[in-house]
Amino acid sequence: MRKLNKDVIYGIYSDEEVLLHAVRDARNRHLEIMDVFSPFPVHGLDQALGLTESRLHQAGFVYGAIGALIGFLGMTWMMTSDWPIIFGGKPYWPVPSFIPIVFEMTVLFSAWGMTITFYTICGLWPGVDNPQLDLRTTDDKFCIAFDRNEVPDEAARSFFAESGADEVNYKNI
Amino acid sequence: MSGGIVAPVRKPLVEGQKTYHQITEDLCAPTERTPSTAWVIAFILAASTMAFGVFCVLWTIWMGIGTWNLNRTIGWGYDITNFVWWIGIGHAGTLISAILMLFRQRWRTGVNRAAEAMTIFAVICAAIFPLIHVGRIWVVFYFFPYPNTRGALWPNFNSPLLWDVFAISTYFSVSLLFWYTGLVPDFATVRNRASGLRKKIYNSLSFGWTGSAKHWQRWESLSLVLAGLSTPLVLSVHTIVSFDFATSVIPGWHTTIFPPYFVAGAIFSGFAMVQTLMVLTRKILKLEEYITIEHIESMNKVILVTGTIVGVAYLTELFIAWYSGYVYEQFAFFNRAMGVYWWAYFGMMACNVISPQLFWVRKFRRSVFVTFFMSIFVNIGMWFERFVIIATTLARDYLPSSWSYYRPTWVEIGIFVGTIGLFFTCYLIFVRVAPVVAIAEVKHILKVGGDQYIGDKAHAEKSHEHQAAHHHEHH
């Protein structure tokens, strides 16, 4: 198990509506949330947490553009400069014929590039053993976690009590 | 729930008033219990069929393509027929997961996981045929443009067959990414219920997923873009497959209608295969509350629409052949319907165009029994369609002295049957290893569709009220 060596206080919620209210409440109280864990993507949670929009799709565009260029320039070089051959009376540089392969290369590079980027920046790979606060957060529970060095226990406990948390726990991860 | 506006009359997507925990229990259960006798018998059947297919493939590789009944007139027979058939079947998975996602069709969550798995397995089955039909599989890497010592002789980038290589490889790998990225959070759910070695294995499979808010945000962004990429991809793949036949100079293989017609046919046959699998899966794994009659009806509507599009395409082809005034084209189509392979043409028409019209009737659309048999008919019909396009067309070309007839050898039939075995072997392993229904996605849409989710306490109250109301009605 990878150790972050962080002392964490976390509250468990059983409904995503309650969770969303709690997250907004914590932000109003200026409590710095370490992380929120949920069994499925909760819509509106990223705005409530103030997370910036993911730039993954921009990366996807760049990867796709690279794929398209490799495909187009590669075929151009092979067919016009490296070994020009006339196929069926077509010109040496048959641009319309390139469309299918350029498209496939765009999709291939964009999809693989984005996926590899996603797993890398999230720190997710086979064999990685990320610390988990509570095993029930992949089942039916939602969890808000505070770093105990950032947020005093008293403030956290009163926040959890008032925002409808079912239970409050401590853990060193 | 901020899942959008839903009409109050809309039926819930998941039946049986589930809680989140109940969903986890129901959907993880098939991977956790010991396999049933039915599963074991099915697996043995599938695996032995696959083993025979492996034998036939090895026989082909060892003895050569001469073990097939291809001749100088008919250069493609069972091999490419089966290839196109399997690739077409694969398309439904991408359609359900990507196109329905972009159209915000939430019912897809009940069937998308299994349909995507089906895509992967169908493409594996399909890929076998082009690989072995070249005869010398050990130099099959010549397909790809790699720097080589033959002067660096590159493949012909003008050829639709080479486009196919790129399309199929891209399609397979991108579908795999899309499917697996969806599986990662669900593997984490299974992991957190497991212990010991099983936990270790599932932790590896889940890549150490924790469900952090930032990860979910990126995961949704990735899923959406992969869906956006897969949608034109799936259309391009079958368009390019159709180019193999559309851009040729043989009458019948020289047709501008092929790309849309092949894509519609692919969706048609793919949905039929999804129905075959879903009808069995929901029954055997007891998932009737997740894969509901509503799902089956929706998919039957897609089958009806695409089947009718395919029917219109068949008639358009006939009309254009006549209207072109080109005798060779006219003969090619007369030969399809009335020539030596007339039975394949009529099988195609009956299974693909006539039989799906039953689905205009609501009762049939909602009948599991009718759906199952219809799905088999459609798959037979779509196989005949490819056979008609390939074998019938080649059997009667320009030169009557080279006219010929083709019937498969036991090796060709064995390989085809073997791929069906491979497909079901993969699917049976899949249902044991991974949740067949996407757990996280079903939880995500649970509150969409009326006041479906009402929590544990309210659940008891509600059912009490319900009983009371029911009781009242009776008096």
XYZ file of C-alpha atoms in Angstrom:
648
model
C 0.000 0.000 0.000
C 1.347 3.389 -1.010
C 1.535 5.677 2.032
C 0.704 9.363 1.826
C 1.293 9.698 5.561
C -1.622 12.005 6.017
C -3.901 12.189 9.029
C -7.396 12.363 7.682
C -10.787 13.009 9.212
C -13.673 11.985 7.008
C -17.452 11.934 7.103
C -19.706 9.381 5.408
C -22.921 10.351 3.622
C -25.498 8.079 2.043
C -27.129 10.399 -0.464
C -25.570 12.472 -3.213
C -27.990 15.393 -2.674
C -26.895 15.661 0.957
C -23.285 15.350 -0.182
C -23.639 18.218 -2.649
C -25.161 20.485 0.010
C -22.413 19.511 2.441
C -19.681 20.288 -0.080
C -21.164 23.752 -0.714
C -21.509 24.251 3.027
C -17.856 23.338 3.629
C -16.768 25.772 0.975
C -18.859 28.518 2.613
C -17.132 27.749 5.914
C -13.739 27.973 4.193
C -12.870 24.414 5.178
C -10.368 23.064 2.687
C -11.653 19.723 1.374
C -8.875 17.219 0.730
C -10.960 14.969 -1.495
C -14.436 13.605 -2.077
C -15.052 9.955 -2.937
C -18.187 8.593 -4.567
C -19.325 5.296 -6.117
C -20.381 7.036 -9.325
C -19.841 10.452 -10.931
C -22.082 12.943 -9.110
C -23.208 15.692 -11.433
C -22.458 19.175 -10.171
C -19.839 17.925 -7.712
C -16.922 19.393 -9.639
C -18.568 22.837 -9.715
C -19.439 22.569 -6.021
C -15.835 21.694 -5.240
C -14.581 24.473 -7.491
C -12.583 22.043 -9.632
C -11.357 23.538 -12.884
C -12.643 21.886 -16.040
C -10.522 18.981 -17.188
C -8.254 19.834 -20.091
C -8.126 16.214 -21.177
C -10.158 16.876 -24.316
C -7.706 19.586 -25.371
C -4.918 17.036 -25.047
C -7.079 14.711 -27.144
C -7.246 17.299 -29.909
C -3.472 17.707 -29.932
C -2.913 13.925 -30.046
C -5.426 13.644 -32.867
C -3.720 16.408 -34.830
C -0.371 14.644 -34.395
C -1.902 11.386 -35.664
C -3.414 13.115 -38.681
C -0.102 14.775 -39.537
C 1.872 11.550 -39.178
C -0.626 9.769 -41.419
C -0.800 12.455 -44.060
C 2.875 13.401 -44.197
C 3.963 9.747 -43.890
C 1.878 8.636 -46.864
C 2.918 11.710 -48.826
C 6.594 10.943 -48.265
C 6.247 7.226 -49.047
C 4.252 7.730 -52.246
C 5.878 10.821 -53.719
C 9.460 10.751 -52.560
C 10.621 7.424 -51.140
C 9.240 5.060 -53.778
C 6.781 6.657 -56.198
C 4.603 4.058 -57.937
C 1.666 4.587 -60.255
C -1.330 2.578 -59.058
C -4.163 2.226 -61.548
C -3.302 5.451 -63.368
C -3.760 7.550 -60.267
C -1.389 10.426 -59.510
C 1.643 9.963 -57.265
C -0.007 12.108 -54.638
C -3.613 10.801 -54.453
C -4.897 12.990 -51.649
C -8.541 11.727 -51.652
C -7.222 8.198 -51.122
C -5.521 9.388 -47.953
C -8.755 10.457 -46.257
C -9.698 7.098 -44.669
C -6.252 6.380 -43.234
C -5.722 9.976 -42.031
C -9.057 9.740 -40.238
C -8.220 6.400 -38.624
C -4.816 7.703 -37.506
C -6.489 10.766 -35.956
C -8.862 8.609 -33.939
C -6.162 6.098 -32.990
C -3.711 8.684 -31.677
C -6.361 10.774 -29.963
C -7.933 7.810 -28.146
C -4.672 6.203 -27.041
C -3.052 9.509 -26.152
C -5.989 10.633 -24.046
C -6.390 7.307 -22.298
C -2.707 7.014 -21.420
C -2.725 10.632 -20.219
C -5.814 9.971 -18.124
C -4.327 6.990 -16.292
C -0.994 8.728 -15.834
C -2.269 11.979 -14.351
C -4.696 10.098 -12.114
C -1.931 7.817 -10.893
C -3.854 4.728 -11.988
C -1.952 1.745 -13.372
C -2.021 -2.020 -12.905
C -0.227 -2.849 -9.664
C -0.808 0.582 -8.119
C -2.297 0.245 -4.648
C -3.846 3.623 -3.910
C -4.847 4.180 -0.285
C -8.590 4.085 0.328
C -10.380 5.776 3.174
C -13.463 3.641 3.237
C -14.262 0.544 1.199
C -17.947 1.461 1.089
C -17.298 4.461 -1.170
C -17.307 2.130 -4.185
C -20.641 0.697 -3.049
C -23.268 3.091 -1.694
C -21.499 5.669 0.498
C -20.101 9.117 -0.251
C -17.193 10.559 1.666
C -15.761 14.033 2.331
C -12.210 14.013 3.655
C -10.184 16.763 5.409
C -6.474 16.805 6.104
C -6.178 17.143 9.887
C -3.162 19.405 9.483
C -5.219 21.832 7.408
C -8.582 21.676 9.158
C -8.957 21.610 12.954
C -10.852 18.573 14.258
C -13.390 20.723 16.084
C -14.385 22.627 12.946
C -14.569 19.397 10.951
C -16.680 17.595 13.574
C -19.195 20.416 13.871
C -19.380 20.654 10.069
C -20.059 16.921 9.738
C -22.691 17.021 12.461
C -24.526 19.916 10.836
C -24.270 18.771 7.229
C -25.910 15.401 7.790
C -22.979 12.985 7.858
C -23.878 9.476 9.065
C -20.549 8.892 10.758
C -17.160 10.512 11.273
C -13.873 8.588 11.255
C -10.141 9.184 11.555
C -7.540 7.448 9.459
C -3.864 7.695 8.628
C -3.306 6.979 4.976
C -30.741 14.854 -9.261
C -29.333 17.099 -11.895
C -29.767 14.456 -14.551
C -32.088 16.505 -16.710
C -35.830 16.888 -17.062
C -37.785 13.673 -17.040
C -41.486 13.372 -17.689
C -43.295 12.081 -14.612
C -44.995 9.392 -16.696
C -41.694 7.940 -17.830
C -41.117 4.498 -16.437
C -38.066 3.902 -14.256
C -35.014 2.587 -16.081
C -34.323 0.086 -13.317
C -37.205 -1.889 -11.929
C -37.756 -3.161 -8.412
C -37.031 0.033 -6.409
C -33.361 -0.639 -5.846
C -31.028 1.018 -3.386
C -27.437 1.689 -4.362
C -26.280 -1.167 -2.186
C -28.803 -3.536 -3.714
C -27.443 -2.679 -7.169
C -23.925 -3.513 -6.038
C -25.131 -6.815 -4.592
C -27.160 -7.804 -7.648
C -24.566 -6.902 -10.240
C -21.511 -8.271 -8.432
C -23.227 -11.537 -7.530
C -22.624 -13.319 -10.881
C -18.867 -12.853 -10.469
C -18.844 -14.060 -6.871
C -20.869 -17.265 -6.798
C -19.630 -20.620 -8.046
C -20.579 -21.237 -11.657
C -23.923 -22.915 -12.203
C -24.254 -26.236 -14.013
C -25.815 -24.402 -16.953
C -22.745 -22.194 -17.209
C -20.354 -25.147 -17.022
C -22.232 -27.054 -19.730
C -22.386 -23.959 -21.942
C -18.684 -23.339 -21.412
C -17.702 -26.909 -22.286
C -19.824 -26.744 -25.443
C -18.414 -23.380 -26.480
C -14.833 -24.284 -25.674
C -14.962 -27.594 -27.549
C -16.487 -25.887 -30.580
C -13.689 -23.357 -30.362
C -11.129 -26.161 -30.113
C -12.416 -27.646 -33.363
C -12.126 -24.193 -34.944
C -8.533 -23.924 -33.751
C -7.828 -27.310 -35.313
C -9.311 -26.176 -38.630
C -7.296 -22.955 -38.566
C -4.094 -24.897 -37.894
C -5.030 -27.346 -40.647
C -5.442 -24.409 -43.051
C -2.123 -22.916 -42.052
C -0.310 -26.269 -42.259
C -1.856 -27.585 -45.488
C -2.493 -24.254 -47.188
C -5.499 -22.470 -48.631
C -6.055 -25.437 -50.960
C -8.040 -26.997 -48.128
C -10.707 -24.423 -48.942
C -12.921 -24.677 -52.000
C -11.951 -21.337 -53.455
C -11.052 -21.341 -57.140
C -9.806 -18.908 -59.760
C -13.238 -17.431 -60.270
C -14.353 -17.337 -56.670
C -11.432 -15.989 -54.686
C -13.471 -15.024 -51.635
C -16.015 -17.336 -50.063
C -16.679 -18.242 -46.453
C -13.610 -16.346 -45.237
C -14.647 -12.821 -46.175
C -18.369 -13.557 -45.715
C -17.653 -14.476 -42.111
C -15.284 -11.559 -41.666
C -17.893 -8.998 -42.736
C -20.595 -10.783 -40.743
C -18.602 -10.636 -37.512
C -17.447 -7.063 -38.030
C -21.044 -6.022 -38.608
C -22.151 -7.732 -35.415
C -19.518 -5.817 -33.525
C -20.968 -2.471 -34.550
C -23.974 -2.614 -32.250
C -21.773 -2.429 -29.163
C -20.221 0.832 -30.273
C -23.582 2.147 -31.363
C -25.092 1.477 -27.948
C -22.141 2.766 -25.969
C -21.144 5.767 -28.068
C -24.000 7.000 -30.236
C -26.695 6.455 -27.613
C -24.428 8.169 -25.083
C -24.149 11.243 -27.291
C -27.929 11.230 -27.770
C -28.359 10.980 -23.980
C -30.344 7.758 -24.221
C -30.120 6.663 -20.615
C -31.580 3.220 -21.137
C -28.297 2.220 -22.735
C -26.729 1.777 -19.272
C -28.507 -1.551 -18.825
C -26.962 -3.131 -21.897
C -23.884 -1.124 -22.878
C -21.296 -3.153 -20.966
C -22.323 -6.492 -22.455
C -22.765 -4.960 -25.904
C -19.266 -3.462 -25.830
C -17.830 -6.786 -24.699
C -19.645 -8.380 -27.612
C -17.989 -5.848 -29.932
C -14.533 -6.810 -28.737
C -15.176 -10.539 -29.099
C -16.860 -10.140 -32.488
C -13.916 -8.135 -33.835
C -11.513 -10.820 -32.575
C -13.561 -13.438 -34.460
C -13.628 -11.220 -37.538
C -9.896 -10.532 -37.513
C -9.079 -14.241 -37.767
C -10.393 -14.437 -41.343
C -8.301 -11.773 -43.078
C -5.273 -13.064 -41.197
C -5.630 -16.658 -42.381
C -7.062 -15.967 -45.824
C -3.738 -14.540 -46.988
C -2.363 -18.082 -46.840
C 1.004 -17.215 -45.352
C 0.104 -15.923 -41.946
C 3.753 -15.742 -40.904
C 4.305 -12.744 -43.178
C 1.013 -11.076 -42.361
C 2.879 -8.079 -40.966
C 3.455 -7.060 -44.609
C 0.023 -5.450 -44.231
C 1.549 -2.625 -42.266
C 3.784 0.123 -43.643
C 6.996 -0.541 -41.771
C 10.540 0.282 -42.951
C 11.692 -2.875 -44.714
C 14.625 -4.238 -46.680
C 12.683 -4.659 -49.921
C 13.846 -1.209 -50.987
C 11.322 0.012 -48.491
C 8.407 -1.072 -50.655
C 5.302 0.390 -49.081
C 1.754 -0.959 -49.224
C -0.682 0.578 -51.699
C -2.398 3.410 -49.886
C -4.952 3.653 -52.700
C -6.388 0.264 -51.813
C -9.552 -0.118 -49.724
C -8.107 -3.393 -48.448
C -5.290 -1.446 -46.796
C -7.756 1.120 -45.452
C -9.504 -1.857 -43.918
C -6.327 -2.867 -42.086
C -6.152 0.575 -40.509
C -9.878 0.770 -39.825
C -10.168 -2.626 -38.151
C -7.036 -2.216 -36.017
C -8.102 1.247 -34.889
C -11.623 0.061 -34.227
C -10.492 -2.877 -32.141
C -8.030 -0.940 -30.029
C -10.280 2.078 -29.455
C -13.251 -0.135 -28.526
C -11.012 -1.956 -26.082
C -9.952 1.326 -24.435
C -13.530 2.551 -24.200
C -14.781 -0.709 -22.738
C -11.964 -1.082 -20.250
C -12.110 2.504 -19.034
C -15.767 1.919 -18.236
C -14.883 -1.280 -16.404
C -12.224 0.248 -14.140
C -14.580 1.724 -11.488
C -16.648 -1.469 -11.457
C -13.575 -3.619 -10.942
C -12.858 -1.375 -7.935
C -16.348 -2.142 -6.606
C -15.703 -5.869 -6.974
C -12.252 -5.467 -5.393
C -13.634 -3.755 -2.298
C -15.924 -6.709 -1.677
C -13.179 -9.296 -2.146
C -10.285 -10.545 -0.040
C -6.973 -12.340 -0.490
C -5.727 -13.192 -3.954
C -9.030 -12.183 -5.545
C -8.627 -8.705 -4.063
C -5.097 -8.460 -5.470
C -6.240 -9.496 -8.938
C -9.145 -7.074 -8.961
C -6.951 -4.302 -7.598
C -4.675 -4.782 -10.582
C -7.617 -4.883 -12.949
C -9.049 -1.692 -11.395
C -5.678 0.093 -11.720
C -6.024 1.179 -8.068
C -9.218 3.169 -8.658
C -10.499 5.072 -5.587
C -13.427 7.142 -6.876
C -11.909 10.537 -6.142
C -13.926 13.502 -7.410
C -11.182 14.710 -9.757
C -10.784 11.210 -11.192
C -14.499 10.973 -11.857
C -14.450 14.352 -13.565
C -11.626 13.274 -15.877
C -13.242 9.876 -16.368
C -16.431 11.508 -17.599
C -14.476 13.827 -19.868
C -12.562 10.866 -21.288
C -15.720 8.797 -21.781
C -17.448 11.607 -23.587
C -14.563 12.246 -25.979
C -14.079 8.523 -26.599
C -17.795 8.342 -27.425
C -17.382 11.312 -29.750
C -14.447 9.602 -31.457
C -16.088 6.185 -31.612
C -19.214 7.471 -33.316
C -17.584 8.562 -36.596
C -15.161 5.659 -36.174
C -17.860 3.004 -36.223
C -19.465 4.620 -39.256
C -16.096 4.805 -40.994
C -15.229 1.170 -40.274
C -18.192 -0.340 -42.038
C -18.005 2.292 -44.754
C -14.449 1.166 -45.428
C -15.453 -2.513 -45.246
C -18.098 -1.722 -47.849
C -15.444 -0.020 -50.031
C -13.886 -3.483 -50.465
C -16.953 -4.224 -52.607
C -18.114 -0.766 -53.648
C -14.971 0.415 -55.436
C -14.372 -2.638 -57.600
C -15.105 -2.992 -61.334
C -17.080 -6.243 -61.096
C -20.831 -5.752 -61.695
C -22.494 -5.891 -58.295
C -19.270 -4.746 -56.651
C -19.466 -1.279 -58.110
C -22.095 0.407 -56.039
C -22.250 3.827 -54.414
C -25.094 2.754 -52.104
C -22.888 0.319 -50.181
C -21.538 2.549 -47.379
C -24.893 3.596 -45.837
C -26.420 0.223 -46.633
C -23.573 -1.670 -44.955
C -23.669 0.558 -41.880
C -27.435 0.057 -41.488
C -26.978 -3.690 -42.008
C -24.190 -3.789 -39.452
C -26.321 -2.099 -36.805
C -29.197 -4.402 -37.724
C -27.207 -7.613 -37.279
C -25.366 -6.283 -34.242
C -28.554 -5.457 -32.389
C -29.853 -8.901 -33.240
C -26.788 -10.472 -31.631
C -27.161 -8.191 -28.604
C -30.755 -9.424 -28.289
C -29.662 -13.067 -28.510
C -27.159 -12.491 -25.716
C -29.349 -10.239 -23.554
C -32.378 -12.507 -23.621
C -30.203 -15.356 -22.327
C -28.081 -13.260 -19.968
C -30.958 -11.544 -18.175
C -32.672 -14.878 -17.674
C -29.667 -16.917 -16.546
C -28.072 -14.221 -14.370
C -31.486 -13.066 -13.074
C -30.981 -9.486 -14.229
C -34.525 -8.915 -15.479
C -34.829 -5.773 -13.360
C -31.791 -4.187 -15.012
C -32.200 -5.456 -18.558
C -35.925 -4.875 -18.756
C -38.594 -5.487 -21.365
C -38.260 -1.759 -22.108
C -34.656 -2.359 -23.194
C -35.704 -5.256 -25.369
C -38.473 -3.195 -26.928
C -36.165 -0.243 -27.624
C -33.660 -2.502 -29.327
C -36.412 -4.176 -31.327
C -37.403 -0.750 -32.611
C -33.824 -0.224 -33.788
C -33.967 -3.636 -35.485
C -37.210 -2.690 -37.216
C -35.836 0.639 -38.466
C -32.481 -0.677 -39.657
C -34.080 -3.789 -41.153
C -36.391 -1.578 -43.155
C -33.496 0.628 -44.269
C -31.717 -2.501 -45.452
C -34.880 -3.569 -47.295
C -35.111 -0.208 -49.034
C -31.440 -0.525 -49.976
C -32.057 -3.963 -51.574
C -34.912 -2.554 -53.641
C -32.901 0.533 -54.586
C -30.092 -1.698 -55.811
C -32.496 -3.618 -58.013
C -34.036 -0.422 -59.349
C -30.673 1.188 -60.098
C -29.448 -1.968 -61.825
C -32.464 -1.814 -64.122
C -32.373 1.981 -64.509
C -28.650 2.059 -65.352
C -29.376 0.377 -68.669
C -26.094 -1.491 -68.225
C -26.660 -5.122 -69.187
C -23.883 -6.563 -67.022
C -25.240 -4.827 -63.946
C -28.769 -5.945 -64.820
C -27.573 -9.511 -65.247
C -25.685 -9.418 -61.939
C -28.876 -8.579 -60.051
C -31.075 -10.930 -62.059
C -28.514 -13.613 -61.215
C -28.661 -12.823 -57.512
C -32.383 -13.414 -57.315
C -32.810 -16.099 -59.985
C -29.341 -17.589 -60.463
C -27.574 -20.575 -58.913
C -27.607 -19.030 -55.448
C -31.283 -17.999 -55.510
C -31.843 -19.697 -52.136
C -29.322 -17.387 -50.446
C -31.059 -14.332 -51.911
C -34.474 -15.470 -50.751
C -33.122 -16.398 -47.329
C -31.705 -12.889 -47.085
C -34.968 -11.226 -48.157
C -37.141 -13.335 -45.875
C -34.957 -12.987 -42.771
C -33.869 -9.364 -43.169
C -36.766 -7.563 -44.764
C -39.946 -9.520 -44.205
C -39.553 -11.055 -40.746
C -38.590 -7.842 -38.836
C -41.874 -6.257 -39.986
C -43.498 -8.306 -37.212
C -42.042 -5.726 -34.848
C -44.629 -3.154 -35.933
C -46.823 -4.993 -33.439
C -46.162 -3.914 -29.866
C -46.943 -7.352 -28.452
C -44.203 -8.986 -30.523
C -41.691 -6.253 -29.698
C -42.238 -6.949 -26.018
C -42.181 -10.718 -26.284
C -38.940 -12.315 -25.154
C -39.770 -15.468 -27.076
C -40.402 -13.673 -30.401
C -37.344 -11.473 -29.848
C -35.055 -14.442 -29.365
C -36.151 -16.236 -32.526
C -36.176 -13.016 -34.509
C -32.612 -12.267 -33.432
C -31.511 -15.645 -34.776
C -33.403 -15.078 -38.058
C -31.779 -11.686 -38.511
C -28.315 -13.082 -37.981
C -28.944 -15.848 -40.496
C -30.319 -13.276 -42.932
C -27.350 -10.971 -42.554
C -24.972 -13.865 -43.111
C -26.818 -14.672 -46.338
C -26.566 -11.019 -47.381
C -22.777 -11.112 -47.257
C -22.725 -14.499 -48.971
C -24.968 -13.151 -51.741
C -22.768 -10.118 -52.278
C -19.548 -12.134 -52.299
C -20.114 -15.618 -53.707
C -23.037 -14.956 -56.053
C -21.341 -11.975 -57.625
C -18.046 -13.757 -58.178
C -19.645 -16.947 -59.469
C -20.996 -15.200 -62.581
C -18.516 -12.643 -63.868
C -18.007 -11.176 -67.363
C -16.675 -14.342 -68.991
C -19.123 -17.282 -69.106
C -16.253 -19.750 -69.652
C -14.940 -18.935 -66.185
C -18.287 -19.202 -64.425
C -18.053 -21.421 -61.430
C -19.775 -22.650 -58.292
C -18.592 -22.592 -54.732
C -19.442 -24.700 -51.747
C -17.365 -24.707 -48.575
C -15.215 -27.609 -47.378
C -15.433 -29.001 -43.854
C -12.401 -26.871 -42.983
C -14.146 -23.635 -43.894
C -17.306 -24.632 -42.056
C -15.179 -25.716 -39.094
C -13.455 -22.340 -38.881
C -16.789 -20.529 -39.035
C -18.359 -22.705 -36.351
C -15.140 -22.366 -34.366
C -15.418 -18.581 -34.309
C -18.935 -18.920 -32.898
C -17.403 -21.130 -30.199
C -14.673 -18.565 -29.580
C -17.248 -15.791 -29.303
C -19.330 -17.620 -26.718
C -16.268 -18.832 -24.801
C -15.107 -15.228 -24.450
C -18.592 -14.068 -23.468
C -19.003 -16.807 -20.876
C -15.648 -15.937 -19.299
C -16.613 -12.267 -19.359
C -19.866 -12.807 -17.425
C -17.921 -14.651 -14.730
C -15.123 -12.095 -14.410
C -16.695 -8.666 -14.875
C -20.040 -7.115 -13.934
C -22.271 -7.598 -17.001
C -24.161 -4.388 -16.292
C -22.199 -1.186 -15.687
C -22.619 -0.720 -11.918
C -21.496 2.895 -11.621
C -23.504 3.970 -14.638
C -26.695 2.305 -13.414
C -26.315 4.017 -10.033
C -25.779 7.270 -11.851
C -29.124 7.054 -13.681
C -31.051 5.505 -10.795
C -32.707 8.733 -9.688
C -33.516 9.706 -13.239
C -36.955 8.495 -14.227
C -39.458 9.413 -11.565
C -38.970 9.148 -7.832
C -37.344 5.784 -8.261
C -34.771 6.012 -5.522
C -36.275 6.689 -2.117
C -33.733 5.303 0.313
C -33.972 2.474 2.794
C -36.417 3.996 5.287
C -38.711 5.582 2.744
C -38.640 2.317 0.860
C -40.440 0.520 3.652
C -42.959 3.343 4.032
C -43.574 3.505 0.319
C -44.140 -0.217 -0.025
C -46.473 -0.020 2.959
C -48.431 2.775 1.288
C -48.394 0.823 -1.917
C -49.825 -2.213 -0.193
C -52.465 -0.084 1.477
C -53.439 1.463 -1.843
C -53.537 -1.935 -3.408
C -55.651 -3.208 -0.582
C -57.997 -0.269 -1.015
C -58.437 -0.968 -4.695
C -59.651 -4.437 -3.934
C -62.420 -3.249 -1.679
